[in-house]
Coordinates of C-alpha atoms in Angstrom, one line a residue:
M742 CA 25.0 -128.8 -148.7
R743 CA 25.1 -126.3 -145.7
H744 CA 28.9 -126.0 -146.3
L745 CA 28.4 -125.0 -149.9
A746 CA 27.8 -121.3 -149.3
P747 CA 31.0 -120.7 -147.2
A748 CA 33.0 -122.6 -149.9
L749 CA 31.6 -120.5 -152.7
L750 CA 32.1 -117.3 -150.7
T751 CA 35.8 -118.2 -150.1
L752 CA 36.3 -118.8 -153.9
V753 CA 34.6 -115.5 -154.8
L754 CA 36.6 -113.5 -152.3
A755 CA 39.8 -115.1 -153.5
G756 CA 38.9 -113.9 -157.0
C757 CA 38.6 -110.4 -155.6
S758 CA 42.3 -110.2 -154.6
N759 CA 44.5 -107.6 -156.4
E760 CA 47.4 -108.1 -158.7
E761 CA 50.3 -105.7 -159.1
I762 CA 50.7 -104.5 -162.7
L763 CA 53.2 -101.6 -162.2
H764 CA 55.8 -100.6 -159.7
G765 CA 58.5 -98.0 -159.2
L766 CA 56.3 -95.2 -160.4
S767 CA 56.4 -91.6 -159.3
E768 CA 53.1 -90.4 -157.7
P769 CA 52.1 -88.3 -160.7
E770 CA 52.7 -91.3 -163.0
A771 CA 50.6 -93.6 -160.7
N772 CA 47.8 -91.0 -160.7
E773 CA 47.9 -90.8 -164.5
V774 CA 47.7 -94.6 -164.8
L775 CA 44.7 -94.7 -162.3
V776 CA 42.9 -92.0 -164.4
A777 CA 43.4 -94.1 -167.6
L778 CA 42.2 -97.3 -165.9
D779 CA 39.1 -95.6 -164.5
E780 CA 38.2 -94.2 -167.9
G781 CA 38.5 -97.8 -169.3
G782 CA 36.3 -99.2 -166.6
V783 CA 39.0 -100.9 -164.5
S784 CA 39.2 -100.2 -160.7
G785 CA 42.8 -99.6 -159.7
E786 CA 44.6 -98.7 -156.5
K787 CA 48.1 -97.2 -155.8
R788 CA 50.3 -98.2 -152.9
R789 CA 53.5 -96.7 -151.6
E790 CA 56.5 -99.0 -151.7
E791 CA 58.8 -99.5 -148.8
G792 CA 62.3 -98.1 -148.6
D793 CA 64.1 -94.7 -148.7
A794 CA 63.7 -94.3 -152.5
A795 CA 60.3 -95.9 -152.6
G796 CA 58.0 -95.4 -155.6
W797 CA 54.4 -96.3 -156.1
T798 CA 52.8 -99.5 -157.3
V799 CA 49.5 -99.9 -159.1
E800 CA 47.2 -102.8 -158.4
V801 CA 44.0 -104.0 -160.1
P802 CA 41.6 -106.9 -159.4
R803 CA 43.2 -110.1 -160.5
G804 CA 40.5 -110.8 -163.1
D805 CA 41.1 -107.3 -164.7
A806 CA 44.9 -107.5 -164.9
A807 CA 45.1 -108.5 -168.6
R808 CA 42.5 -105.9 -169.7
A809 CA 44.3 -103.2 -167.7
Q810 CA 47.7 -104.1 -169.3
R811 CA 46.1 -103.8 -172.8
L812 CA 44.5 -100.5 -171.9
L813 CA 47.7 -99.0 -170.7
A814 CA 49.6 -100.4 -173.7
D815 CA 47.1 -98.7 -176.0
R816 CA 47.7 -95.4 -174.2
E817 CA 51.5 -95.9 -174.0
L818 CA 51.5 -95.6 -170.2
P819 CA 53.5 -95.1 -168.2
R820 CA 55.5 -92.9 -170.5
P821 CA 59.3 -92.7 -170.4
R822 CA 60.4 -89.9 -168.1
A823 CA 62.7 -87.4 -169.8
P824 CA 66.0 -87.1 -168.0
G825 CA 66.8 -83.8 -166.4
F826 CA 69.9 -82.2 -164.9
A827 CA 69.7 -84.3 -161.7
D828 CA 69.5 -87.5 -163.7
V829 CA 72.3 -86.7 -166.2
F830 CA 74.8 -85.0 -163.9
G831 CA 73.9 -86.8 -160.7
K832 CA 75.7 -90.0 -161.8
G833 CA 79.2 -90.4 -160.6
S834 CA 81.7 -90.9 -163.4
L835 CA 85.1 -90.0 -164.6
V836 CA 85.8 -86.5 -165.7
P837 CA 84.1 -86.0 -169.1
T838 CA 85.7 -84.3 -172.1
P839 CA 84.4 -80.9 -173.1
T840 CA 82.5 -82.6 -176.0
E841 CA 80.9 -85.2 -173.7
E842 CA 80.0 -82.6 -171.1
H843 CA 78.3 -80.4 -173.8
A844 CA 76.3 -83.4 -175.0
M845 CA 75.3 -84.3 -171.5
Y846 CA 74.2 -80.7 -170.9
L847 CA 72.1 -80.7 -174.1
H848 CA 70.5 -84.0 -173.1
A849 CA 69.6 -82.7 -169.7
L850 CA 68.4 -79.3 -170.9
A851 CA 66.2 -81.0 -173.5
G852 CA 64.7 -83.2 -170.8
E853 CA 63.9 -80.2 -168.6
L854 CA 62.3 -78.4 -171.5
S855 CA 60.3 -81.5 -172.4
R856 CA 58.8 -81.6 -168.9
S857 CA 58.0 -77.9 -169.1
V858 CA 56.1 -78.4 -172.4
E859 CA 54.3 -81.5 -171.0
A860 CA 53.0 -79.3 -168.1
I861 CA 50.8 -77.4 -170.6
D862 CA 47.2 -78.5 -170.3
G863 CA 46.2 -80.9 -173.0
V864 CA 49.8 -82.0 -173.9
V865 CA 50.1 -85.8 -173.7
E866 CA 53.8 -86.1 -174.5
A867 CA 56.6 -83.7 -175.6
R868 CA 60.1 -84.2 -177.0
V869 CA 62.6 -81.4 -177.4
H870 CA 65.7 -81.7 -179.6
L871 CA 68.4 -79.1 -179.3
G872 CA 71.2 -78.4 -181.8
L873 CA 73.5 -75.9 -180.1
P874 CA 76.9 -76.2 -181.8
Q875 CA 80.1 -75.4 -179.7
E876 CA 82.5 -72.8 -180.8
D877 CA 85.4 -74.3 -182.7
P878 CA 88.6 -73.4 -180.7
L879 CA 90.6 -73.4 -184.0
R880 CA 88.2 -70.9 -185.5
P881 CA 87.3 -68.3 -182.8
G882 CA 84.1 -66.4 -183.5
E883 CA 82.7 -69.1 -185.8
R884 CA 79.8 -71.0 -184.5
G885 CA 77.0 -72.8 -186.2
R886 CA 73.5 -71.4 -186.0
P887 CA 71.6 -72.9 -183.0
R888 CA 68.4 -74.8 -183.8
A889 CA 65.8 -76.7 -181.9
A890 CA 62.8 -78.8 -182.7
V891 CA 59.7 -79.7 -180.5
L892 CA 57.4 -82.6 -181.2
L893 CA 54.4 -82.7 -179.0
K894 CA 51.3 -84.9 -178.9
C895 CA 48.1 -83.5 -177.6
R896 CA 44.6 -84.7 -176.8
P897 CA 42.5 -84.3 -180.0
A898 CA 40.1 -81.8 -178.2
A899 CA 43.1 -79.7 -177.0
C900 CA 45.1 -79.5 -180.2
E901 CA 43.5 -76.3 -181.5
P902 CA 44.2 -74.3 -178.2
I903 CA 47.7 -75.7 -178.2
H904 CA 48.3 -74.5 -181.8
A905 CA 47.5 -71.0 -180.5
L906 CA 50.3 -71.4 -177.9
E907 CA 52.9 -72.2 -180.5
P908 CA 54.7 -68.8 -180.3
G909 CA 54.9 -69.2 -176.6
I910 CA 56.4 -72.7 -176.9
R911 CA 59.0 -71.3 -179.3
A912 CA 59.8 -68.5 -176.8
L913 CA 60.0 -71.0 -173.9
V914 CA 62.6 -73.2 -175.7
A915 CA 64.6 -70.3 -177.1
G916 CA 64.7 -68.6 -173.7
A917 CA 66.4 -71.6 -172.1
A918 CA 69.2 -71.9 -174.7
D919 CA 71.9 -69.3 -175.2
G920 CA 71.9 -67.7 -178.6
L921 CA 68.8 -69.6 -179.8
D922 CA 66.3 -67.4 -181.7
P923 CA 62.6 -68.3 -181.5
A924 CA 62.4 -68.3 -185.3
S925 CA 64.9 -71.2 -185.3
V926 CA 62.6 -73.4 -183.2
S927 CA 60.4 -75.8 -185.2
V928 CA 57.2 -77.0 -183.5
V929 CA 55.2 -80.0 -184.7
I930 CA 51.9 -80.6 -183.0
A931 CA 50.1 -83.9 -183.6
P932 CA 47.0 -85.5 -182.0
A933 CA 47.7 -88.4 -179.8
A934 CA 46.1 -91.7 -180.7
E935 CA 42.9 -92.4 -178.8
S936 CA 42.6 -95.5 -176.7
R937 CA 41.4 -98.5 -178.6
A938 CA 40.4 -100.2 -175.4
P939 CA 36.7 -100.9 -175.1
Q940 CA 34.9 -98.6 -172.6
A941 CA 33.5 -101.1 -170.1
R942 CA 31.0 -100.2 -167.4
P943 CA 32.9 -99.7 -164.2
A944 CA 32.4 -102.6 -161.8
A945 CA 31.2 -102.0 -158.2
R946 CA 34.2 -101.2 -156.0
G947 CA 35.2 -101.9 -152.4
P948 CA 32.6 -102.9 -149.9
A949 CA 29.8 -102.5 -152.4
R950 CA 31.4 -105.1 -154.7
I951 CA 31.9 -107.6 -151.9
L952 CA 28.3 -107.2 -150.7
L953 CA 27.0 -107.9 -154.2
L954 CA 29.2 -111.0 -154.5
V955 CA 28.1 -112.2 -151.1
A956 CA 24.5 -111.7 -152.1
A957 CA 25.1 -113.6 -155.3
V958 CA 26.7 -116.5 -153.4
G959 CA 23.7 -116.5 -150.9
L960 CA 21.2 -116.7 -153.7
T961 CA 23.1 -119.5 -155.4
A962 CA 23.4 -121.4 -152.2
A963 CA 19.7 -121.0 -151.4
A964 CA 18.8 -122.2 -154.9
V965 CA 21.0 -125.2 -154.5
L966 CA 19.6 -126.1 -151.1
A967 CA 16.1 -125.6 -152.3
A968 CA 16.7 -127.8 -155.3
T969 CA 18.2 -130.4 -153.0
G970 CA 15.2 -130.3 -150.7
V971 CA 12.9 -130.8 -153.7
L972 CA 14.9 -133.7 -154.9
G973 CA 14.9 -135.3 -151.5
R974 CA 11.1 -135.1 -151.3
L975 CA 10.8 -136.7 -154.7
R976 CA 12.9 -139.7 -153.7
P977 CA 11.0 -143.0 -153.1
G978 CA 9.8 -143.2 -149.5
H979 CA 10.0 -139.4 -148.9
G980 CA 6.7 -138.4 -150.6
S981 CA 3.3 -138.2 -149.0
P982 CA 1.5 -141.5 -148.5

């Protein structure tokens, strides 16, 4: 029985190992994931990947991996990253047609504007859609009216202040697009869905957690050894005469 405590300790410490749940994240994305996990009662860690274009991984205790995945799924994390100019125009390809180049430009500009709107405190996610018609070469001077639409999700507590920023959001989008009037920018603000994950009490972390587990193992082993001693004394021939 004296070997029971080390065996139990080995099993408990093996259960404390971490499991990778996400990889290839930017550091802001990894930080956002860690905040969401902490709010849901899951202890997480981020680690830098190896390589020149290394991203970040997020790890959680192996026993919490399934709960962490559900929590992140409820919060739609990590969110798709809107492509910007570097993403759209940085890819080597054949020479695009003017129409393709215009579409790529709008796609990149919308991505950059989405990131700018998401930088507003309280905004969870933003999508910008641009309709900037090209001038028809067969009809010089005739060009459709430019339009834009912004859809943003905000934390429920922050939606009211963000509504007050609506004129500024229109001006931000219109100022980035040639010929776009702020009055032609539609803005839709909606509260983001709150997490459905149960709020669990955060478990002890790091050395404190290991010390608690070691103490639990010690108490368990002591109880087993004590019970074994009692049973030994109760066996025939081991009691008092």
